[in-house]
Tab-separated table of C-alpha atoms and ligand atoms in Angstrom:
chain	number	residue	atom	x	y	z
A	1	MET	CA	105.392	84.232	88.264
A	2	PRO	CA	105.539	81.488	90.919
A	3	ILE	CA	108.740	81.361	92.970
A	4	ILE	CA	108.782	77.553	92.712
A	5	ALA	CA	107.542	75.658	89.679
A	6	LEU	CA	107.552	71.887	89.239
A	7	ASP	CA	106.644	70.427	85.884
A	8	LYS	CA	106.026	66.666	85.734
A	9	LEU	CA	108.845	66.042	88.185
A	10	THR	CA	109.704	62.347	88.309
A	11	LYS	CA	111.930	60.048	90.363
A	12	ARG	CA	112.412	56.295	89.945
A	13	TYR	CA	113.883	53.975	92.549
A	14	PRO	CA	114.625	50.257	92.350
A	15	LEU	CA	111.842	48.109	93.784
A	16	PRO	CA	112.906	46.931	97.259
A	17	ASP	CA	112.259	43.233	96.481
A	18	ASN	CA	113.369	43.217	92.823
A	19	LYS	CA	116.265	45.579	92.181
A	20	SER	CA	116.151	45.092	88.396
A	21	GLU	CA	112.723	46.771	88.296
A	22	THR	CA	111.912	50.347	89.279
A	23	PHE	CA	108.911	52.195	90.638
A	24	LEU	CA	107.929	55.850	90.481
A	25	ALA	CA	108.580	57.332	93.921
A	26	VAL	CA	107.630	60.736	92.462
A	27	ASP	CA	105.227	60.323	89.584
A	28	GLY	CA	105.020	63.422	87.379
A	29	VAL	CA	104.411	66.081	90.029
A	30	SER	CA	103.432	69.549	88.748
A	31	LEU	CA	103.041	72.384	91.242
A	32	SER	CA	103.312	76.167	91.474
A	33	ILE	CA	104.206	77.849	94.739
A	34	GLU	CA	103.822	81.609	95.041
A	35	LYS	CA	106.269	83.995	96.678
A	36	GLY	CA	105.488	84.542	100.360
A	37	GLU	CA	103.428	81.380	100.804
A	38	VAL	CA	103.748	78.715	103.460
A	39	PHE	CA	103.081	75.686	101.294
A	40	GLY	CA	102.574	72.241	102.794
A	41	ILE	CA	103.096	68.872	101.168
A	42	LEU	CA	100.949	66.522	103.166
A	43	GLY	CA	100.936	62.752	102.850
A	44	PRO	CA	101.542	59.415	104.542
A	45	ASN	CA	104.993	57.856	104.941
A	46	GLY	CA	106.412	56.746	101.621
A	47	ALA	CA	104.238	59.144	99.593
A	48	GLY	CA	107.295	60.765	97.978
A	49	LYS	CA	107.380	64.045	99.923
A	50	THR	CA	111.045	63.937	100.967
A	51	THR	CA	112.177	62.786	97.527
A	52	THR	CA	110.304	65.711	95.944
A	53	LEU	CA	111.992	68.187	98.303
A	54	GLU	CA	115.401	66.582	97.761
A	55	MET	CA	115.096	67.067	94.010
A	56	LEU	CA	114.169	70.747	94.523
A	57	GLU	CA	117.110	71.188	96.890
A	58	GLY	CA	119.605	69.635	94.465
A	59	LEU	CA	120.245	66.737	96.866
A	60	ASN	CA	118.765	64.099	94.568
A	61	ASP	CA	118.920	63.665	90.780
A	62	ILE	CA	115.830	64.458	88.751
A	63	ASP	CA	114.838	61.551	86.479
A	64	GLY	CA	112.172	63.377	84.480
A	65	GLY	CA	110.397	66.702	84.198
A	66	SER	CA	111.847	69.922	85.561
A	67	ALA	CA	111.817	72.316	88.497
A	68	SER	CA	112.820	75.937	88.949
A	69	ILE	CA	113.235	78.210	91.964
A	70	ASP	CA	113.049	81.972	91.460
A	71	GLY	CA	113.352	81.354	87.725
A	72	ILE	CA	116.552	79.265	88.070
A	73	ASP	CA	116.440	75.745	86.655
A	74	VAL	CA	117.343	73.331	89.458
A	75	GLN	CA	118.982	70.742	87.224
A	76	SER	CA	121.194	73.050	85.179
A	77	HIS	CA	122.143	75.502	87.970
A	78	PRO	CA	122.170	73.563	91.264
A	79	TYR	CA	124.750	75.851	92.895
A	80	LYS	CA	122.869	79.033	91.996
A	81	VAL	CA	119.774	77.477	93.549
A	82	LYS	CA	121.666	76.500	96.717
A	83	GLU	CA	122.559	80.171	97.229
A	84	ILE	CA	118.921	81.193	97.542
A	85	ILE	CA	117.476	78.281	99.505
A	86	GLY	CA	117.715	77.159	103.121
A	87	VAL	CA	117.367	73.474	103.901
A	88	GLN	CA	116.460	71.933	107.210
A	89	LEU	CA	116.804	68.190	107.038
A	90	GLN	CA	114.928	65.579	109.076
A	91	ALA	CA	118.069	64.690	111.018
A	92	ASN	CA	121.211	66.773	111.202
A	93	GLU	CA	124.698	65.789	112.279
A	94	TYR	CA	127.051	68.451	113.620
A	95	PHE	CA	130.667	68.560	114.707
A	96	ASP	CA	130.361	67.510	118.331
A	97	ASN	CA	132.894	69.813	119.912
A	98	LEU	CA	131.766	73.136	118.418
A	99	SER	CA	129.304	75.450	120.151
A	100	LEU	CA	126.176	76.802	118.455
A	101	VAL	CA	127.914	80.137	117.806
A	102	GLU	CA	131.002	78.435	116.343
A	103	LEU	CA	128.870	76.210	114.117
A	104	LEU	CA	126.910	79.172	112.763
A	105	VAL	CA	130.104	81.087	111.998
A	106	LEU	CA	131.409	77.977	110.203
A	107	PHE	CA	128.205	77.607	108.129
A	108	GLY	CA	128.341	81.323	107.339
A	109	ALA	CA	131.924	80.921	106.116
A	110	LEU	CA	130.820	78.060	103.829
A	111	TYR	CA	128.476	80.550	102.170
A	112	ASN	CA	131.124	83.264	102.229
A	113	ARG	CA	129.022	85.329	104.604
A	114	ASP	CA	129.992	87.308	107.605
A	115	ILE	CA	127.032	86.496	109.799
A	116	ASP	CA	126.026	87.649	113.279
A	117	PRO	CA	125.553	84.323	115.125
A	118	LEU	CA	123.816	85.894	118.116
A	119	GLU	CA	121.274	87.624	115.918
A	120	LEU	CA	120.506	84.295	114.249
A	121	LEU	CA	120.213	82.518	117.591
A	122	GLY	CA	117.907	85.309	118.749
A	123	LYS	CA	115.636	84.681	115.758
A	124	VAL	CA	115.175	81.050	116.777
A	125	ASN	CA	114.984	81.872	120.487
A	126	LEU	CA	118.235	80.152	121.484
A	127	THR	CA	120.317	83.114	122.667
A	128	GLU	CA	120.873	81.592	126.097
A	129	LYS	CA	122.288	78.424	124.476
A	130	ALA	CA	124.971	80.307	122.498
A	131	SER	CA	127.889	78.427	124.039
A	132	ALA	CA	126.124	75.044	124.319
A	133	LYS	CA	126.915	72.080	122.051
A	134	PRO	CA	124.145	70.658	119.827
A	135	ALA	CA	124.287	67.337	121.731
A	136	ASN	CA	123.063	69.169	124.841
A	137	LEU	CA	119.945	70.659	123.247
A	138	SER	CA	116.415	69.308	123.614
A	139	GLY	CA	114.601	67.975	120.522
A	140	GLY	CA	112.770	71.269	119.925
A	141	GLN	CA	115.934	73.325	120.463
A	142	LYS	CA	117.810	71.090	117.982
A	143	GLN	CA	115.101	71.663	115.384
A	144	ARG	CA	115.235	75.416	115.931
A	145	PHE	CA	119.026	75.368	115.714
A	146	SER	CA	118.888	73.483	112.424
A	147	ILE	CA	116.568	76.238	111.147
A	148	ALA	CA	119.124	78.859	112.284
A	149	CYS	CA	121.731	76.947	110.234
A	150	ALA	CA	119.374	76.991	107.246
A	151	LEU	CA	119.047	80.790	107.588
A	152	VAL	CA	122.755	81.714	107.372
A	153	ASN	CA	122.511	82.575	103.665
A	154	GLU	CA	119.300	84.634	104.136
A	155	PRO	CA	117.368	82.309	101.836
A	156	LYS	CA	114.392	83.351	99.726
A	157	VAL	CA	112.906	79.894	100.172
A	158	LEU	CA	113.133	77.703	103.265
A	159	PHE	CA	112.506	73.951	103.030
A	160	LEU	CA	111.451	72.130	106.191
A	161	ASP	CA	111.135	68.352	106.079
A	162	GLU	CA	108.777	67.176	108.829
A	163	PRO	CA	109.978	69.937	111.159
A	164	THR	CA	107.932	68.913	114.192
A	165	THR	CA	108.073	65.121	114.018
A	166	GLY	CA	108.915	63.811	117.478
A	167	LEU	CA	108.483	67.154	119.278
A	168	ASP	CA	106.374	67.603	122.383
A	169	PRO	CA	103.312	69.907	122.068
A	170	GLN	CA	105.063	72.974	123.520
A	171	ALA	CA	108.151	72.579	121.288
A	172	LYS	CA	105.803	72.088	118.326
A	173	ARG	CA	103.975	75.330	119.115
A	174	ASN	CA	107.301	77.196	119.435
A	175	LEU	CA	108.381	75.929	116.049
A	176	TRP	CA	105.038	76.877	114.489
A	177	ASP	CA	105.492	80.411	115.872
A	178	LEU	CA	108.966	80.570	114.346
A	179	VAL	CA	107.672	79.450	110.936
A	180	LYS	CA	104.945	82.099	111.079
A	181	GLU	CA	107.438	84.819	112.054
A	182	LEU	CA	109.820	83.940	109.212
A	183	ASN	CA	106.913	83.920	106.789
A	184	LYS	CA	105.659	87.266	108.062
A	185	ALA	CA	109.090	88.686	107.258
A	186	GLY	CA	108.522	87.613	103.646
A	187	MET	CA	110.115	84.179	103.386
A	188	THR	CA	108.512	81.499	101.228
A	189	ILE	CA	108.378	78.263	103.196
A	190	VAL	CA	107.767	74.764	101.878
A	191	LEU	CA	107.247	72.073	104.453
A	192	THR	CA	106.321	68.421	104.489
A	193	THR	CA	104.211	66.939	107.226
A	194	HIS	CA	101.893	64.093	108.023
A	195	ASN	CA	100.274	66.153	110.728
A	196	MET	CA	96.907	67.515	109.560
A	197	GLU	CA	96.704	70.044	112.394
A	198	GLU	CA	100.109	71.422	111.452
A	199	ALA	CA	99.139	71.766	107.804
A	200	GLU	CA	95.863	73.484	108.657
A	201	HIS	CA	97.515	75.776	111.203
A	202	LEU	CA	100.533	76.878	109.173
A	203	CYS	CA	99.897	76.515	105.471
A	204	GLN	CA	98.158	78.945	103.164
A	205	ARG	CA	98.030	76.182	100.542
A	206	ILE	CA	98.491	72.438	100.680
A	207	ALA	CA	99.175	69.649	98.212
A	208	ILE	CA	98.138	66.174	99.268
A	209	MET	CA	100.503	63.508	97.988
A	210	ASP	CA	100.042	59.750	97.835
A	211	HIS	CA	101.923	57.068	95.892
A	212	GLY	CA	104.136	59.687	94.256
A	213	LYS	CA	101.275	61.810	92.921
A	214	ILE	CA	99.581	65.038	93.961
A	215	ILE	CA	95.992	63.950	94.427
A	216	ALA	CA	94.571	67.327	95.522
A	217	SER	CA	95.755	70.854	96.207
A	218	GLY	CA	94.322	74.149	97.415
A	219	THR	CA	93.799	76.198	100.543
A	220	PRO	CA	92.772	74.181	103.615
A	221	GLN	CA	89.318	75.759	103.301
A	222	GLU	CA	88.963	74.779	99.627
A	223	LEU	CA	90.059	71.217	100.345
A	224	ILE	CA	87.641	70.870	103.252
A	225	LEU	CA	84.751	72.249	101.172
A	226	GLU	CA	85.548	69.979	98.245
A	227	TYR	CA	86.517	66.729	99.934
A	228	ALA	CA	85.395	66.595	103.565
A	229	PRO	CA	82.158	64.658	103.853
A	230	GLU	CA	79.133	66.724	104.845
A	231	PRO	CA	78.411	66.561	108.555
A	232	PRO	CA	75.609	64.089	109.278
A	233	ALA	CA	72.203	65.662	108.783
A	234	ALA	CA	70.634	67.042	111.945
A	235	PRO	CA	68.236	64.526	113.493
A	236	LEU	CA	64.654	65.029	112.335
A	237	HIS	CA	62.460	66.885	114.744
A	238	GLY	CA	58.757	66.375	114.853
A	239	ASN	CA	56.686	64.101	112.611
A	240	LEU	CA	54.336	64.205	109.650
A	241	GLU	CA	51.550	65.460	111.849
A	242	ASP	CA	53.615	68.615	112.462
A	243	VAL	CA	54.074	68.971	108.697
A	244	PHE	CA	50.324	68.756	108.161
A	245	LEU	CA	49.719	71.243	110.918
A	246	ALA	CA	52.235	73.674	109.492
A	247	LEU	CA	50.739	73.401	106.012
A	248	THR	CA	47.040	73.565	106.880
A	249	GLY	CA	47.013	75.399	110.151
A	250	HIS	CA	44.920	72.682	111.840
A	251	ALA	CA	45.412	69.186	113.202
A	252	LEU	CA	44.442	66.082	111.227
A	253	ARG	CA	41.913	65.002	113.832
A	254	GLU	CA	40.247	67.746	115.786
B	301	ADP	P1	107.923	60.402	102.295
B	301	ADP	O1	108.867	61.529	102.507
B	301	ADP	O2	106.582	60.856	101.778
B	301	ADP	O3	107.779	59.515	103.504
B	301	ADP	P2	109.978	59.359	100.541
B	301	ADP	O4	110.169	60.383	99.501
B	301	ADP	O5	110.967	59.275	101.645
B	301	ADP	O6	108.498	59.464	101.123
B	301	ADP	O7	109.934	57.923	99.836
B	301	ADP	C1	109.110	57.632	98.706
B	301	ADP	C2	109.330	56.187	98.309
B	301	ADP	O8	110.662	56.026	97.802
B	301	ADP	C3	109.205	55.194	99.470
B	301	ADP	O9	108.611	54.009	98.956
B	301	ADP	C4	110.638	54.961	99.889
B	301	ADP	O10	110.790	53.676	100.463
B	301	ADP	C5	111.376	55.042	98.551
B	301	ADP	N1	112.761	55.536	98.677
B	301	ADP	C6	113.154	56.691	99.281
B	301	ADP	N2	114.488	56.835	99.176
B	301	ADP	C7	114.949	55.758	98.493
B	301	ADP	C8	116.238	55.341	98.047
B	301	ADP	N3	117.318	56.083	98.281
B	301	ADP	N4	116.320	54.172	97.367
B	301	ADP	C9	115.219	53.432	97.110
B	301	ADP	N5	113.977	53.774	97.481
B	301	ADP	C10	113.831	54.900	98.163
Protein backbone atom coordinates (compact mmCIF):
# COMPACT_ATOMS: atom_id res chain seq x y z
CA MET A 1 0.00 0.00 0.00
CA PRO A 2 1.41 3.44 -0.88
CA ILE A 3 2.19 5.70 2.08
CA ILE A 4 0.68 8.68 0.24
CA ALA A 5 -2.26 8.40 -2.13
CA LEU A 6 -3.90 11.26 -4.01
CA ASP A 7 -7.09 10.61 -5.91
CA LYS A 8 -8.28 13.34 -8.29
CA LEU A 9 -7.19 16.03 -5.86
CA THR A 10 -8.57 19.41 -6.89
CA LYS A 11 -8.20 23.04 -5.83
CA ARG A 12 -9.97 26.08 -7.29
CA TYR A 13 -8.88 29.67 -6.82
CA PRO A 14 -10.52 32.89 -8.01
CA LEU A 15 -9.09 34.16 -11.28
CA PRO A 16 -6.72 37.06 -10.51
CA ASP A 17 -8.44 39.45 -12.96
CA ASN A 18 -12.05 38.29 -12.45
CA LYS A 19 -12.74 37.24 -8.88
CA SER A 20 -16.23 35.92 -9.68
CA GLU A 21 -14.69 33.18 -11.84
CA THR A 22 -12.38 30.40 -10.69
CA PHE A 23 -9.62 28.33 -12.22
CA LEU A 24 -8.24 24.92 -11.32
CA ALA A 25 -4.89 25.49 -9.61
CA VAL A 26 -4.76 21.72 -8.96
CA ASP A 27 -6.71 19.85 -11.59
CA GLY A 28 -7.58 16.30 -10.54
CA VAL A 29 -4.14 15.07 -9.45
CA SER A 30 -3.83 11.32 -8.77
CA LEU A 31 -0.55 9.97 -7.42
CA SER A 32 0.83 7.12 -5.32
CA ILE A 33 4.02 7.54 -3.33
CA GLU A 34 5.65 4.48 -1.80
CA LYS A 35 7.14 4.23 1.68
CA GLY A 36 10.84 5.10 1.72
CA GLU A 37 10.83 7.04 -1.54
CA VAL A 38 12.21 10.49 -2.24
CA PHE A 39 9.48 11.73 -4.55
CA GLY A 40 9.83 14.97 -6.48
CA ILE A 41 7.11 17.19 -7.86
CA LEU A 42 8.78 19.13 -10.62
CA GLY A 43 7.25 22.03 -12.50
CA PRO A 44 7.46 25.71 -13.38
CA ASN A 45 6.22 28.50 -11.11
CA GLY A 46 2.45 28.49 -10.82
CA ALA A 47 2.12 24.81 -11.79
CA GLY A 48 0.26 23.99 -8.56
CA LYS A 49 3.06 22.22 -6.65
CA THR A 50 2.81 24.20 -3.40
CA THR A 51 -0.99 24.07 -3.40
CA THR A 52 -0.85 20.27 -3.80
CA LEU A 53 1.55 19.97 -0.85
CA GLU A 54 -0.53 22.36 1.26
CA MET A 55 -3.61 20.20 0.77
CA LEU A 56 -1.65 17.09 1.82
CA GLU A 57 -0.31 18.92 4.87
CA GLY A 58 -3.77 20.09 5.97
CA LEU A 59 -2.79 23.74 5.42
CA ASN A 60 -5.25 24.29 2.57
CA ASP A 61 -8.81 23.03 2.03
CA ILE A 62 -9.39 20.29 -0.51
CA ASP A 63 -12.07 21.26 -3.06
CA GLY A 64 -12.41 17.86 -4.73
CA GLY A 65 -11.00 14.35 -4.68
CA SER A 66 -9.17 12.91 -1.69
CA ALA A 67 -5.75 12.25 -0.20
CA SER A 68 -4.46 9.92 2.48
CA ILE A 69 -1.16 9.57 4.32
CA ASP A 70 -0.30 6.23 5.92
CA GLY A 71 -3.92 5.21 5.42
CA ILE A 72 -5.31 8.30 7.22
CA ASP A 73 -7.70 10.48 5.24
CA VAL A 74 -6.29 14.02 5.20
CA GLN A 75 -9.65 15.77 5.08
CA SER A 76 -11.40 13.88 7.87
CA HIS A 77 -8.39 13.49 10.22
CA PRO A 78 -6.11 16.51 9.71
CA TYR A 79 -4.71 16.39 13.25
CA LYS A 80 -3.87 12.68 13.06
CA VAL A 81 -2.03 13.41 9.82
CA LYS A 82 -0.13 16.34 11.37
CA GLU A 83 1.27 13.94 13.99
CA ILE A 84 3.02 11.83 11.37
CA ILE A 85 4.25 14.48 8.95
CA GLY A 86 7.03 17.07 9.06
CA VAL A 87 6.61 20.25 7.06
CA GLN A 88 9.32 22.60 5.93
CA LEU A 89 7.82 25.68 4.39
CA GLN A 90 9.35 27.95 1.75
CA ALA A 91 9.81 30.76 4.28
CA ASN A 92 9.68 30.38 8.03
CA GLU A 93 9.22 33.02 10.70
CA TYR A 94 10.56 32.37 14.20
CA PHE A 95 10.44 34.18 17.51
CA ASP A 96 13.41 36.50 17.18
CA ASN A 97 14.79 36.32 20.69
CA LEU A 98 14.91 32.54 21.14
CA SER A 99 17.99 30.46 20.35
CA LEU A 100 17.91 27.40 18.09
CA VAL A 101 17.90 25.10 21.13
CA GLU A 102 15.06 27.04 22.80
CA LEU A 103 13.01 27.03 19.60
CA LEU A 104 13.40 23.27 19.18
CA VAL A 105 12.36 22.64 22.78
CA LEU A 106 9.32 24.87 22.18
CA PHE A 107 8.35 23.01 18.97
CA GLY A 108 8.84 19.71 20.79
CA ALA A 109 6.50 20.90 23.55
CA LEU A 110 3.86 21.78 20.92
CA TYR A 111 3.94 18.12 19.90
CA ASN A 112 4.07 16.99 23.52
CA ARG A 113 7.52 15.54 22.99
CA ASP A 114 10.55 15.63 25.16
CA ILE A 115 13.16 16.09 22.47
CA ASP A 116 16.95 16.30 22.59
CA PRO A 117 17.64 19.61 20.79
CA LEU A 118 21.36 18.97 20.42
CA GLU A 119 20.78 15.61 18.79
CA LEU A 120 18.43 17.27 16.30
CA LEU A 121 20.90 20.06 15.60
CA GLY A 122 23.58 17.41 15.10
CA LYS A 123 21.42 15.72 12.46
CA VAL A 124 21.26 18.92 10.42
CA ASN A 125 24.90 19.81 11.11
CA LEU A 126 24.20 22.91 13.22
CA THR A 127 25.58 21.85 16.60
CA GLU A 128 27.96 24.80 16.76
CA LYS A 129 25.02 27.21 16.25
CA ALA A 130 23.05 25.87 19.24
CA SER A 131 22.88 29.21 21.05
CA ALA A 132 22.56 31.37 17.91
CA LYS A 133 19.31 33.09 16.88
CA PRO A 134 17.73 32.17 13.52
CA ALA A 135 18.28 35.75 12.26
CA ASN A 136 22.03 35.16 12.47
CA LEU A 137 22.08 32.03 10.30
CA SER A 138 23.07 31.90 6.64
CA GLY A 139 20.44 30.91 4.04
CA GLY A 140 21.57 27.27 3.98
CA GLN A 141 21.74 27.08 7.78
CA LYS A 142 18.21 28.54 8.02
CA GLN A 143 16.93 25.87 5.63
CA ARG A 144 18.62 23.13 7.64
CA PHE A 145 17.23 24.56 10.87
CA SER A 146 13.72 24.58 9.43
CA ILE A 147 14.22 20.89 8.60
CA ALA A 148 15.30 20.27 12.23
CA CYS A 149 12.03 21.93 13.30
CA ALA A 150 10.12 19.66 10.92
CA LEU A 151 11.79 16.61 12.52
CA VAL A 152 10.74 17.22 16.15
CA ASN A 153 7.81 14.80 15.90
CA GLU A 154 9.91 12.09 14.18
CA PRO A 155 7.70 12.20 11.10
CA LYS A 156 7.10 9.27 8.77
CA VAL A 157 6.81 11.68 5.86
CA LEU A 158 8.77 14.90 5.37
CA PHE A 159 7.51 17.58 2.98
CA LEU A 160 10.05 20.03 1.57
CA ASP A 161 8.79 22.91 -0.55
CA GLU A 162 11.59 24.15 -2.83
CA PRO A 163 14.20 23.41 -0.16
CA THR A 164 17.20 24.77 -2.06
CA THR A 165 15.74 27.81 -3.80
CA GLY A 166 18.12 30.72 -3.28
CA LEU A 167 20.97 28.64 -1.81
CA ASP A 168 24.54 28.81 -3.03
CA PRO A 169 25.98 25.61 -4.60
CA GLN A 170 27.75 24.45 -1.42
CA ALA A 171 24.66 25.00 0.79
CA LYS A 172 22.60 23.18 -1.85
CA ARG A 173 24.95 20.19 -1.76
CA ASN A 174 24.81 20.12 2.06
CA LEU A 175 21.04 20.08 1.97
CA TRP A 176 21.01 17.32 -0.66
CA ASP A 177 23.27 15.25 1.62
CA LEU A 178 20.88 15.81 4.52
CA VAL A 179 17.88 14.71 2.44
CA LYS A 180 19.74 11.57 1.38
CA GLU A 181 20.73 10.77 4.98
CA LEU A 182 17.16 11.17 6.26
CA ASN A 183 15.91 8.98 3.44
CA LYS A 184 18.55 6.34 4.14
CA ALA A 185 17.23 6.18 7.70
CA GLY A 186 13.83 5.24 6.24
CA MET A 187 11.97 8.53 5.92
CA THR A 188 9.66 9.12 2.97
CA ILE A 189 10.38 12.55 1.52
CA VAL A 190 8.23 14.56 -0.87
CA LEU A 191 9.79 17.67 -2.31
CA THR A 192 8.90 20.27 -4.88
CA THR A 193 11.51 21.85 -7.09
CA HIS A 194 12.00 23.59 -10.38
CA ASN A 195 15.60 22.48 -10.45
CA MET A 196 16.06 19.55 -12.85
CA GLU A 197 19.48 18.67 -11.45
CA GLU A 198 18.04 18.47 -7.94
CA ALA A 199 15.21 16.21 -9.07
CA GLU A 200 17.56 13.92 -10.96
CA HIS A 201 20.07 13.83 -8.11
CA LEU A 202 17.69 13.22 -5.21
CA CYS A 203 14.47 11.64 -6.39
CA GLN A 204 13.77 7.99 -7.00
CA ARG A 205 10.56 9.02 -8.77
CA ILE A 206 9.29 12.29 -10.18
CA ALA A 207 5.96 13.73 -11.24
CA ILE A 208 6.07 16.60 -13.70
CA MET A 209 3.31 19.11 -13.10
CA ASP A 210 2.07 21.91 -15.34
CA HIS A 211 -1.14 23.96 -15.26
CA GLY A 212 -2.42 21.99 -12.27
CA LYS A 213 -2.01 18.57 -13.88
CA ILE A 214 0.52 15.75 -13.65
CA ILE A 215 1.69 15.43 -17.23
CA ALA A 216 4.23 12.62 -16.68
CA SER A 217 5.64 10.53 -13.86
CA GLY A 218 8.26 7.84 -13.35
CA THR A 219 11.89 7.35 -12.43
CA PRO A 220 14.27 9.93 -13.92
CA GLN A 221 15.60 7.16 -16.18
CA GLU A 222 12.11 6.20 -17.41
CA LEU A 223 11.23 9.83 -18.11
CA ILE A 224 14.45 10.44 -20.01
CA LEU A 225 13.96 7.28 -22.10
CA GLU A 226 10.36 8.14 -22.87
CA TYR A 227 10.48 11.89 -23.40
CA ALA A 228 14.02 13.15 -23.99
CA PRO A 229 14.64 13.58 -27.70
CA GLU A 230 17.16 11.16 -29.19
CA PRO A 231 20.63 12.64 -29.44
CA PRO A 232 21.33 13.86 -32.98
CA ALA A 233 22.47 11.03 -35.22
CA ALA A 234 26.24 10.69 -35.52
CA PRO A 235 27.53 12.47 -38.63
CA LEU A 236 27.79 10.15 -41.63
CA HIS A 237 31.23 8.85 -42.33
CA GLY A 238 32.32 7.86 -45.77
CA ASN A 239 30.21 7.90 -48.94
CA LEU A 240 28.35 5.60 -51.29
CA GLU A 241 31.59 4.46 -52.82
CA ASP A 242 32.54 2.98 -49.42
CA VAL A 243 29.16 1.22 -49.32
CA PHE A 244 29.79 -0.31 -52.73
CA LEU A 245 33.25 -1.34 -51.71
CA ALA A 246 32.00 -2.95 -48.53
CA LEU A 247 29.28 -4.84 -50.38
CA THR A 248 31.27 -6.04 -53.40
CA GLY A 249 34.80 -6.10 -52.13
CA HIS A 250 36.05 -3.98 -55.05
CA ALA A 251 35.95 -0.36 -56.15
CA LEU A 252 33.47 0.90 -58.74
CA ARG A 253 36.22 1.93 -61.14
CA GLU A 254 39.39 -0.09 -61.01
P1 LIG B 1 3.79 26.42 -7.66
O1 LIG B 1 4.06 25.97 -6.27
O2 LIG B 1 3.90 25.30 -8.66
O3 LIG B 1 4.62 27.61 -8.07
P2 LIG B 1 1.24 27.30 -6.60
O4 LIG B 1 0.59 26.09 -6.07
O5 LIG B 1 1.89 28.24 -5.65
O6 LIG B 1 2.26 26.89 -7.76
O7 LIG B 1 0.15 28.14 -7.42
C1 LIG B 1 -0.69 27.55 -8.42
C2 LIG B 1 -1.60 28.63 -8.98
O8 LIG B 1 -2.52 29.06 -7.97
C3 LIG B 1 -0.85 29.90 -9.43
O9 LIG B 1 -1.52 30.40 -10.58
C4 LIG B 1 -1.01 30.83 -8.25
O10 LIG B 1 -0.97 32.18 -8.67
C5 LIG B 1 -2.40 30.47 -7.73
N1 LIG B 1 -2.56 30.66 -6.28
C6 LIG B 1 -1.76 30.15 -5.30
N2 LIG B 1 -2.22 30.51 -4.09
C7 LIG B 1 -3.33 31.26 -4.30
C8 LIG B 1 -4.27 31.91 -3.44
N3 LIG B 1 -4.15 31.83 -2.12
N4 LIG B 1 -5.29 32.58 -4.02
C9 LIG B 1 -5.42 32.64 -5.37
N5 LIG B 1 -4.59 32.04 -6.23
C10 LIG B 1 -3.56 31.37 -5.73
